[in-house]
Amino acid sequence: MFHFLLVLTLLSGQAFARDWSLLQLSFGLKKLPEVDFISLIDQTVPRNSDSVHYSSLAKEDWPIDFDQYRDQYVLRVNVAAEEDLSTLYEAAHELNVSVWEFSVSKRFIDLQVSKDSGVEFLQHVTARWPDMDLQLDLVVRDLPQTVFETYSFPDDDDDFTVQEDLFFKRYRDLKTIYQWFDLLVATYPDLLEVEWIGQTYEGRDIKAVRLTAHKSEPSPEKPLKTLVITSGIHAREWISVSTSCYILYRLLQDYEKGKKKARLYLDNMDFLFLPVMNPDGYEHTWTTDRLWRKNKQQTYNPRCYGIDIDHSFNFHFTKSEDSPCSENYPGEGAFESLESSVWDTYLNETKHDHPIYGYIDLHSYAEEILYPYAYTCSEKPRDEENLIELAYGLSQSIRLTSGKSYAVLSACEDKGSDLLPAMGAGSALDYMYHNKAYWAFVLKLRDTGSHGFLLPPKFIVPVGKEIYSSIKYFSSFVTDK
Ligand SMILES: [Zn+2]
């Protein structure tokens, strides 16, 4: 009888997996992931005493409601096999668990969960794939506090000038960034131009900054090669915005100081920055939800708004099965997001005077350098070897500056496009590489550790410096050609 029951249990698949895991637990063979997760949550870790706790401030002084993130954690699931990542991604998608990051190079997936949704997710995974080897870490254990620590509150020494890096002491909201552009243009009228690209759904301006040492030349014989740097396409990735502003600032400073390399770059090329590619989304992260990713456009579903601009470009645009409630919703057709469409119009209008040679799109996080294509791994980019070589050069210049080791891989690998085709479709990277830029990369900035999208402001300058070194490497590469 006992044997018969055992066989029945064996045949009942999922139930068996659960029972077997429990059995293993009771004999101390293997710890259940959900038990591991709960013990990670319950571990008391001494709090960093030099930071104020958000709850000690009056609620009316909060820039956003921090309580919306209460009892939320960021759980990192490390796996041994690459295929397990896409399995976990699909499981998260199925259970409506928010995925923060998915790193093929470092073999982890980060999930924003509550205690209950984390347990449910892990139980689901162990029941369906009992052999999958999961190693858990708690990346963020106090989400509202970690969110809070990315904002800064005005203090007496908040004044900034264009000559000093006080601007980079903290993250800046859209209004302040646009004021800073104006201040820069007023200070360096011969070198800078702010260009209005278009308007967002909520009526905000989309502004680019062109840096050129040939502004007064009526019509140069041969237009200079332009390096385009975009950031903030995903609203919550604040470090990308501060980094492109930092690069702009350092190029200006170094040029003004007469530094040889900056002079060489600006004599031979132009730079075009689009630091806040998603102004509505960015503003939303400052006033409502720090973890917002998409733009703010209305969709066919009145309950869910926002298009993921980085899936909305026309090169291999794929209408995904995702609903407008998904964080990756690409819209119903290419260029439905206003930001991608006005950017396309602008680039087409300016391409004769300003041919684009290189493109860098800044994102966070995971410390990676991605080269095209994103939409598939079966189509190889032209000049693949040279792209990879240049990517390693960028990575090396970062390592020599800060010791950080940025992994180099193709964007399709990073996004798992072969297994999840919609993940890499319609990206800005592929669009720019295919239609505009000879060289194109995505840089996913810091960190890989304990902050994710919520990198504290003290890292703005160190990240700015390491990425500036890679931009110098890129520019040397361009000017050597
Ligand atoms: Zn991003």
Coordinates of C-alpha atoms and ligand atoms in Angstrom, one line a residue:
M1 CA 0.0 0.0 0.0
F2 CA 2.7 2.4 1.0
H3 CA 4.6 1.7 -2.2
F4 CA 1.4 2.3 -4.2
L5 CA 0.9 5.7 -2.5
L6 CA 4.5 6.6 -3.1
V7 CA 4.1 5.8 -6.9
L8 CA 1.0 7.9 -7.0
T9 CA 2.9 10.8 -5.4
L10 CA 5.7 10.3 -7.8
L11 CA 3.2 10.5 -10.7
S12 CA 1.6 13.6 -9.4
G13 CA 4.5 15.8 -10.6
Q14 CA 4.4 19.2 -9.0
A15 CA 2.9 18.0 -5.7
F16 CA 5.7 15.5 -5.5
A17 CA 8.3 18.1 -6.1
R18 CA 6.9 20.1 -3.2
D19 CA 6.7 17.1 -0.9
W20 CA 10.2 16.0 -1.8
S21 CA 11.6 19.4 -1.1
L22 CA 9.9 19.4 2.3
L23 CA 11.4 16.0 3.0
Q24 CA 14.8 17.2 2.0
L25 CA 14.3 20.1 4.3
S26 CA 13.4 18.0 7.2
F27 CA 16.4 15.9 6.7
G28 CA 18.6 18.9 6.3
L29 CA 19.5 18.1 2.7
K30 CA 18.4 21.2 0.9
K31 CA 16.9 24.5 2.1
L32 CA 13.7 25.6 0.4
P33 CA 14.2 28.9 -1.5
E34 CA 11.1 30.4 0.1
V35 CA 12.4 29.5 3.6
D36 CA 15.7 31.0 2.6
F37 CA 14.0 34.2 1.4
I38 CA 12.0 34.6 4.7
S39 CA 15.2 34.1 6.7
L40 CA 16.9 36.8 4.6
I41 CA 14.1 39.2 5.3
D42 CA 14.1 38.4 9.0
Q43 CA 17.8 38.9 9.4
T44 CA 18.5 42.0 11.3
V45 CA 21.1 44.1 9.6
P46 CA 22.4 47.2 11.4
R47 CA 21.2 50.3 9.6
N48 CA 23.6 52.9 8.3
S49 CA 23.4 55.3 11.1
D50 CA 24.5 58.5 9.2
S51 CA 21.4 58.6 7.1
V52 CA 18.1 60.1 8.3
H53 CA 15.2 57.7 8.2
Y54 CA 12.4 58.9 5.9
S55 CA 9.8 58.2 8.6
S56 CA 11.4 60.8 10.9
L57 CA 10.5 63.6 8.4
A58 CA 7.1 65.2 8.3
K59 CA 5.0 63.6 5.6
E60 CA 4.2 66.9 4.0
D61 CA 8.0 67.3 3.3
W62 CA 8.2 64.1 1.4
P63 CA 8.6 64.6 -2.4
I64 CA 6.7 61.4 -3.0
D65 CA 4.8 59.0 -0.9
F66 CA 7.5 56.6 0.4
D67 CA 5.0 54.4 2.1
Q68 CA 3.9 53.1 -1.3
Y69 CA 7.1 50.9 -1.2
R70 CA 6.6 49.6 2.3
D71 CA 7.2 45.9 2.9
Q72 CA 8.7 45.6 -0.6
Y73 CA 12.1 44.1 -1.3
V74 CA 14.4 43.6 -4.2
L75 CA 15.3 39.9 -4.3
R76 CA 18.2 38.7 -6.4
V77 CA 17.9 35.2 -7.8
N78 CA 21.3 33.9 -9.0
V79 CA 21.3 30.9 -11.3
A80 CA 23.9 28.7 -12.8
A81 CA 22.5 28.3 -16.3
E82 CA 21.6 31.0 -18.8
E83 CA 18.4 29.3 -19.9
D84 CA 17.1 29.4 -16.3
L85 CA 17.1 33.2 -16.5
S86 CA 14.5 33.4 -19.2
T87 CA 12.5 30.7 -17.5
L88 CA 12.5 32.8 -14.3
Y89 CA 11.7 35.9 -16.4
E90 CA 8.6 34.2 -17.9
A91 CA 7.6 32.9 -14.5
A92 CA 7.8 36.5 -13.1
H93 CA 5.8 37.8 -16.0
E94 CA 3.1 35.1 -15.4
L95 CA 2.8 36.0 -11.7
N96 CA 3.0 39.7 -12.3
V97 CA 6.2 40.2 -10.4
S98 CA 8.1 43.3 -11.4
V99 CA 11.5 42.5 -12.9
W100 CA 14.2 45.1 -12.2
E101 CA 17.1 43.6 -14.1
F102 CA 18.0 40.6 -15.9
S103 CA 21.8 40.1 -16.3
V104 CA 23.0 37.4 -18.6
S105 CA 26.7 38.3 -18.0
K106 CA 26.3 38.0 -14.2
R107 CA 23.5 35.4 -14.2
F108 CA 21.0 37.0 -12.0
I109 CA 17.5 38.3 -12.1
D110 CA 16.3 41.0 -9.7
L111 CA 12.7 41.1 -8.6
Q112 CA 10.7 43.6 -6.7
V113 CA 8.5 41.6 -4.3
S114 CA 6.6 41.7 -1.1
K115 CA 7.1 38.8 1.4
D116 CA 4.0 37.1 0.1
S117 CA 4.7 37.6 -3.6
G118 CA 8.3 36.5 -3.1
V119 CA 7.2 33.3 -1.4
E120 CA 4.6 32.6 -4.0
F121 CA 7.1 33.1 -6.8
L122 CA 9.7 30.8 -5.3
Q123 CA 7.1 28.1 -4.5
H124 CA 5.9 28.3 -8.0
V125 CA 9.4 28.0 -9.4
T126 CA 10.5 25.1 -7.1
A127 CA 7.3 23.2 -7.9
R128 CA 7.7 23.5 -11.7
W129 CA 11.5 23.2 -11.9
P130 CA 12.6 21.3 -8.8
D131 CA 16.1 20.9 -10.1
M132 CA 16.8 24.5 -10.7
D133 CA 19.6 25.7 -8.5
L134 CA 18.7 29.1 -7.0
Q135 CA 20.9 31.2 -4.8
L136 CA 19.2 34.1 -3.2
D137 CA 20.3 37.5 -2.1
L138 CA 18.4 40.4 -0.7
V139 CA 19.6 43.4 -2.8
V140 CA 17.3 46.0 -1.2
R141 CA 15.8 45.2 2.2
D142 CA 14.3 48.6 3.0
L143 CA 12.9 49.8 -0.2
P144 CA 11.2 53.0 1.0
Q145 CA 14.4 54.1 2.7
T146 CA 16.6 53.2 -0.3
V147 CA 14.2 55.2 -2.5
F148 CA 14.3 58.1 -0.1
E149 CA 18.1 58.2 -0.1
T150 CA 18.2 59.0 -3.8
Y151 CA 16.4 62.3 -3.3
S152 CA 18.1 65.2 -1.7
F153 CA 16.5 68.1 0.1
P154 CA 17.5 71.6 -0.6
D155 CA 20.0 73.0 1.8
D156 CA 21.9 76.3 2.0
D157 CA 24.7 75.4 -0.4
D158 CA 22.5 74.3 -3.2
D159 CA 23.7 77.0 -5.6
F160 CA 25.5 75.7 -8.5
T161 CA 27.6 77.3 -11.2
V162 CA 28.7 76.0 -14.5
Q163 CA 32.3 76.0 -13.6
E164 CA 32.1 73.7 -10.6
D165 CA 30.8 70.2 -10.1
L166 CA 28.3 71.2 -7.4
F167 CA 25.6 70.4 -9.9
F168 CA 26.6 66.8 -9.5
K169 CA 26.3 66.7 -5.8
R170 CA 22.8 65.4 -6.2
Y171 CA 20.3 64.2 -8.8
R172 CA 18.4 67.0 -10.5
D173 CA 14.8 67.3 -11.6
L174 CA 13.8 68.3 -15.1
K175 CA 13.3 71.9 -14.4
T176 CA 16.8 72.3 -12.8
I177 CA 18.4 70.4 -15.7
Y178 CA 16.8 72.7 -18.2
Q179 CA 17.9 75.8 -16.2
W180 CA 21.4 74.4 -16.1
F181 CA 21.3 74.0 -19.9
D182 CA 20.4 77.7 -20.2
L183 CA 23.1 78.7 -17.8
L184 CA 25.7 76.6 -19.8
V185 CA 24.6 78.3 -23.1
A186 CA 24.8 81.7 -21.5
T187 CA 28.3 80.9 -20.4
Y188 CA 29.5 79.2 -23.5
P189 CA 27.5 80.8 -26.4
D190 CA 30.1 79.9 -29.0
L191 CA 30.1 76.2 -28.1
L192 CA 26.6 75.3 -27.2
E193 CA 23.2 75.3 -28.6
V194 CA 20.0 74.0 -27.0
E195 CA 17.7 72.5 -29.6
W196 CA 14.0 71.9 -29.1
I197 CA 13.1 68.5 -30.4
G198 CA 9.4 68.4 -29.7
Q199 CA 6.8 67.9 -27.0
T200 CA 5.7 65.1 -24.9
Y201 CA 2.2 63.8 -24.3
E202 CA 1.9 66.0 -21.1
G203 CA 3.3 69.0 -23.0
R204 CA 6.9 69.1 -21.7
D205 CA 9.7 70.1 -24.0
I206 CA 12.2 67.6 -25.2
K207 CA 15.6 69.3 -25.5
A208 CA 18.9 68.4 -26.9
V209 CA 22.2 70.1 -26.4
R210 CA 24.6 70.4 -29.3
L211 CA 28.3 70.9 -28.4
T212 CA 30.4 72.1 -31.3
A213 CA 33.5 74.3 -31.7
H214 CA 32.4 75.3 -35.2
K215 CA 29.2 77.1 -34.4
S216 CA 30.1 80.3 -36.2
E217 CA 31.4 78.6 -39.3
P218 CA 28.7 79.3 -41.9
S219 CA 29.0 76.1 -43.8
P220 CA 31.9 73.8 -43.1
E221 CA 33.2 72.1 -46.3
K222 CA 32.7 68.7 -44.9
P223 CA 30.2 68.4 -42.0
L224 CA 31.8 67.0 -38.8
K225 CA 31.1 63.5 -37.5
T226 CA 28.6 63.6 -34.6
L227 CA 28.6 61.5 -31.5
V228 CA 25.1 61.2 -30.0
I229 CA 24.6 60.4 -26.4
T230 CA 21.1 59.8 -25.1
S231 CA 19.9 58.9 -21.6
G232 CA 16.8 58.8 -19.4
I233 CA 14.8 56.8 -21.9
H234 CA 13.7 54.8 -18.9
A235 CA 12.5 57.3 -16.3
R236 CA 13.9 55.7 -13.1
E237 CA 17.4 55.3 -14.4
W238 CA 18.6 58.6 -12.9
I239 CA 22.3 57.8 -13.0
S240 CA 22.1 57.8 -16.8
V241 CA 20.8 61.3 -16.9
S242 CA 23.4 62.7 -14.5
T243 CA 26.1 60.9 -16.4
S244 CA 25.3 62.4 -19.8
C245 CA 25.2 65.9 -18.1
Y246 CA 28.6 65.1 -16.5
I247 CA 30.1 64.2 -19.9
L248 CA 28.8 67.4 -21.4
Y249 CA 30.2 69.3 -18.5
R250 CA 33.6 67.7 -18.6
L251 CA 34.0 68.1 -22.4
L252 CA 33.3 71.8 -22.0
Q253 CA 35.6 72.2 -19.0
D254 CA 38.5 70.3 -20.7
Y255 CA 38.0 72.3 -23.9
E256 CA 38.0 75.6 -22.1
K257 CA 41.1 74.7 -20.1
G258 CA 42.8 73.9 -23.4
K259 CA 43.3 70.3 -22.7
K260 CA 44.9 68.6 -25.8
K261 CA 42.5 65.8 -26.2
A262 CA 39.3 67.8 -25.7
R263 CA 40.6 70.3 -28.3
L264 CA 41.4 67.5 -30.7
Y265 CA 37.9 66.0 -30.3
L266 CA 36.0 69.2 -30.7
D267 CA 38.2 70.3 -33.6
N268 CA 37.2 67.1 -35.4
M269 CA 33.8 66.1 -34.2
D270 CA 30.5 67.4 -32.7
F271 CA 28.5 66.0 -29.8
L272 CA 24.8 65.9 -29.4
F273 CA 23.2 65.1 -26.1
L274 CA 19.7 64.2 -25.3
P275 CA 20.0 63.8 -21.6
V276 CA 16.3 63.4 -20.7
M277 CA 14.7 61.4 -23.5
N278 CA 11.6 60.8 -21.4
P279 CA 10.7 64.0 -19.7
D280 CA 7.2 63.0 -18.6
G281 CA 8.4 59.8 -17.1
Y282 CA 11.4 61.5 -15.4
E283 CA 9.1 64.1 -13.9
H284 CA 6.8 61.4 -12.7
T285 CA 9.7 59.8 -10.8
W286 CA 10.3 63.1 -9.0
T287 CA 6.7 63.7 -8.0
T288 CA 4.9 60.4 -7.8
D289 CA 6.6 57.1 -8.3
R290 CA 10.5 56.8 -8.2
L291 CA 10.3 53.5 -9.9
W292 CA 8.4 54.5 -13.0
R293 CA 9.9 53.3 -16.3
K294 CA 7.8 54.2 -19.3
N295 CA 6.5 57.5 -20.7
K296 CA 3.1 58.8 -19.7
Q297 CA 1.0 58.4 -22.9
Q298 CA -2.5 57.2 -22.8
T299 CA -3.2 53.7 -24.2
Y300 CA -6.3 51.9 -25.3
N301 CA -6.6 50.6 -21.7
P302 CA -7.9 53.5 -19.5
R303 CA -6.4 51.9 -16.4
C304 CA -2.9 51.6 -17.7
Y305 CA -0.8 54.3 -19.3
G306 CA 2.7 54.6 -20.7
I307 CA 4.7 53.1 -23.5
D308 CA 8.3 51.8 -23.2
I309 CA 10.0 54.2 -25.6
D310 CA 12.9 51.7 -26.0
H311 CA 10.6 49.2 -27.7
S312 CA 8.8 51.8 -29.8
F313 CA 11.3 52.4 -32.7
N314 CA 10.6 51.1 -36.1
F315 CA 13.5 48.8 -36.7
H316 CA 12.0 45.3 -36.1
F317 CA 9.2 46.7 -34.1
T318 CA 7.2 43.8 -32.7
K319 CA 3.7 44.2 -31.4
S320 CA 4.0 42.2 -28.2
E321 CA 1.3 40.3 -26.4
D322 CA 2.0 42.5 -23.4
S323 CA -0.9 44.7 -22.3
P324 CA -0.5 48.4 -21.7
C325 CA -0.2 47.5 -18.0
S326 CA 3.2 45.9 -18.7
E327 CA 6.4 47.8 -18.1
N328 CA 7.6 46.8 -21.6
Y329 CA 4.5 47.7 -23.5
P330 CA 5.7 48.9 -27.0
G331 CA 2.5 50.5 -28.1
E332 CA 0.3 49.2 -30.9
G333 CA 2.6 50.4 -33.7
A334 CA 6.2 51.7 -34.3
F335 CA 6.7 55.4 -33.2
E336 CA 3.5 55.5 -31.3
S337 CA 5.5 57.0 -28.4
L338 CA 5.9 60.7 -29.1
E339 CA 9.5 60.8 -27.9
S340 CA 10.7 58.2 -30.4
S341 CA 8.7 59.8 -33.2
V342 CA 9.9 63.4 -32.7
W343 CA 13.5 62.1 -32.3
D344 CA 13.2 60.3 -35.7
T345 CA 11.9 63.5 -37.3
Y346 CA 14.6 65.6 -35.8
L347 CA 17.4 63.3 -36.9
N348 CA 16.1 63.1 -40.4
E349 CA 15.8 66.9 -40.6
T350 CA 19.4 67.5 -39.3
K351 CA 21.2 64.5 -40.8
H352 CA 22.8 66.4 -43.8
D353 CA 24.4 69.0 -41.7
H354 CA 25.2 66.7 -38.8
P355 CA 25.9 63.2 -40.0
I356 CA 25.9 60.8 -37.0
Y357 CA 28.9 58.6 -36.6
G358 CA 28.6 57.2 -33.1
Y359 CA 25.8 56.5 -30.7
I360 CA 25.8 55.8 -27.0
D361 CA 22.6 55.1 -25.1
L362 CA 23.0 55.2 -21.3
H363 CA 20.9 53.0 -19.1
S364 CA 21.2 51.4 -15.7
Y365 CA 22.1 48.9 -14.2
A366 CA 24.4 45.8 -14.3
E367 CA 27.7 47.4 -15.6
E368 CA 27.6 46.2 -19.1
I369 CA 28.5 47.3 -22.6
L370 CA 26.1 46.0 -25.3
Y371 CA 26.5 46.1 -29.0
P372 CA 23.9 45.5 -31.7
Y373 CA 21.6 43.8 -32.5
A374 CA 19.1 43.7 -29.7
Y375 CA 16.2 42.1 -31.6
T376 CA 17.9 38.8 -32.5
C377 CA 21.2 36.9 -32.1
S378 CA 20.9 35.3 -35.5
E379 CA 21.5 38.5 -37.5
K380 CA 25.1 39.6 -37.1
P381 CA 25.9 43.3 -37.2
R382 CA 28.2 44.5 -40.0
D383 CA 31.7 44.9 -38.7
E384 CA 31.0 42.8 -35.6
E385 CA 34.6 42.2 -34.7
N386 CA 35.4 45.9 -34.8
L387 CA 32.3 46.7 -32.7
I388 CA 33.4 44.1 -30.1
E389 CA 36.9 45.5 -30.1
L390 CA 35.7 49.0 -29.6
A391 CA 33.4 47.8 -26.8
Y392 CA 36.4 46.2 -25.0
G393 CA 38.3 49.4 -25.4
L394 CA 35.4 51.3 -23.7
S395 CA 35.4 48.7 -21.0
Q396 CA 39.1 48.9 -20.5
S397 CA 39.1 52.7 -20.2
I398 CA 36.5 52.3 -17.5
R399 CA 38.5 49.7 -15.6
L400 CA 41.7 51.9 -15.8
T401 CA 39.7 54.8 -14.3
S402 CA 37.8 53.2 -11.5
G403 CA 38.6 49.5 -11.4
K404 CA 35.0 48.6 -12.4
S405 CA 34.7 45.8 -14.8
Y406 CA 32.0 46.3 -17.4
A407 CA 31.1 43.1 -19.2
V408 CA 30.9 43.2 -23.0
L409 CA 28.1 41.3 -24.7
S410 CA 25.6 41.6 -27.5
A411 CA 22.3 43.3 -26.7
C412 CA 20.4 40.3 -27.9
E413 CA 22.2 38.1 -25.4
D414 CA 21.5 40.6 -22.7
K415 CA 17.9 40.7 -23.5
G416 CA 17.5 37.0 -24.1
S417 CA 16.0 37.8 -27.5
D418 CA 16.4 34.3 -28.8
L419 CA 14.1 32.9 -26.1
L420 CA 11.9 36.0 -25.6
P421 CA 11.9 37.8 -29.0
A422 CA 9.7 40.8 -27.9
M423 CA 12.3 41.7 -25.3
G424 CA 14.8 43.1 -27.9
A425 CA 12.4 44.5 -30.4
G426 CA 12.1 48.1 -31.5
S427 CA 15.1 49.4 -29.5
A428 CA 16.8 52.8 -29.9
L429 CA 20.1 50.9 -30.2
D430 CA 19.0 48.9 -33.3
Y431 CA 17.3 51.9 -34.8
M432 CA 20.3 54.1 -34.4
Y433 CA 22.7 51.5 -35.5
H434 CA 20.7 50.4 -38.5
N435 CA 19.7 53.9 -39.8
K436 CA 22.1 56.5 -38.4
A437 CA 25.2 55.6 -36.6
Y438 CA 28.2 53.6 -37.7
W439 CA 29.1 52.6 -34.2
A440 CA 26.4 52.1 -31.5
F441 CA 26.4 50.9 -28.0
V442 CA 24.2 50.7 -24.9
L443 CA 26.1 51.3 -21.6
K444 CA 24.4 49.9 -18.5
L445 CA 25.9 51.8 -15.7
R446 CA 26.4 50.9 -12.0
D447 CA 25.8 49.1 -9.9
T448 CA 25.7 45.4 -9.7
G449 CA 25.4 45.3 -5.9
S450 CA 23.0 46.7 -3.4
H451 CA 21.2 49.7 -5.0
G452 CA 20.0 48.8 -8.5
F453 CA 18.1 51.8 -9.9
L454 CA 18.5 53.5 -6.6
L455 CA 22.2 54.4 -6.7
P456 CA 22.9 57.0 -4.0
P457 CA 24.0 60.5 -5.2
K458 CA 27.5 60.1 -3.9
F459 CA 28.1 57.8 -6.9
I460 CA 27.2 60.5 -9.5
V461 CA 30.7 61.8 -10.0
P462 CA 32.6 58.5 -9.8
V463 CA 30.2 57.0 -12.5
G464 CA 30.5 60.2 -14.5
K465 CA 34.3 60.0 -14.4
E466 CA 34.5 56.4 -15.5
I467 CA 32.0 56.9 -18.4
Y468 CA 33.7 60.1 -19.4
S469 CA 36.9 58.1 -19.8
S470 CA 35.1 55.7 -22.1
I471 CA 33.7 58.6 -24.2
K472 CA 37.2 59.9 -24.5
Y473 CA 38.3 56.5 -25.7
F474 CA 35.4 56.5 -28.3
S475 CA 36.3 60.0 -29.4
S476 CA 40.0 59.1 -29.9
F477 CA 38.9 56.2 -31.9
V478 CA 36.7 58.4 -34.1
T479 CA 39.3 61.1 -34.5
D480 CA 42.0 58.6 -35.4
K481 CA 39.9 57.4 -38.4
Ligands
ZN1 ZN 17.0 51.2 -19.3

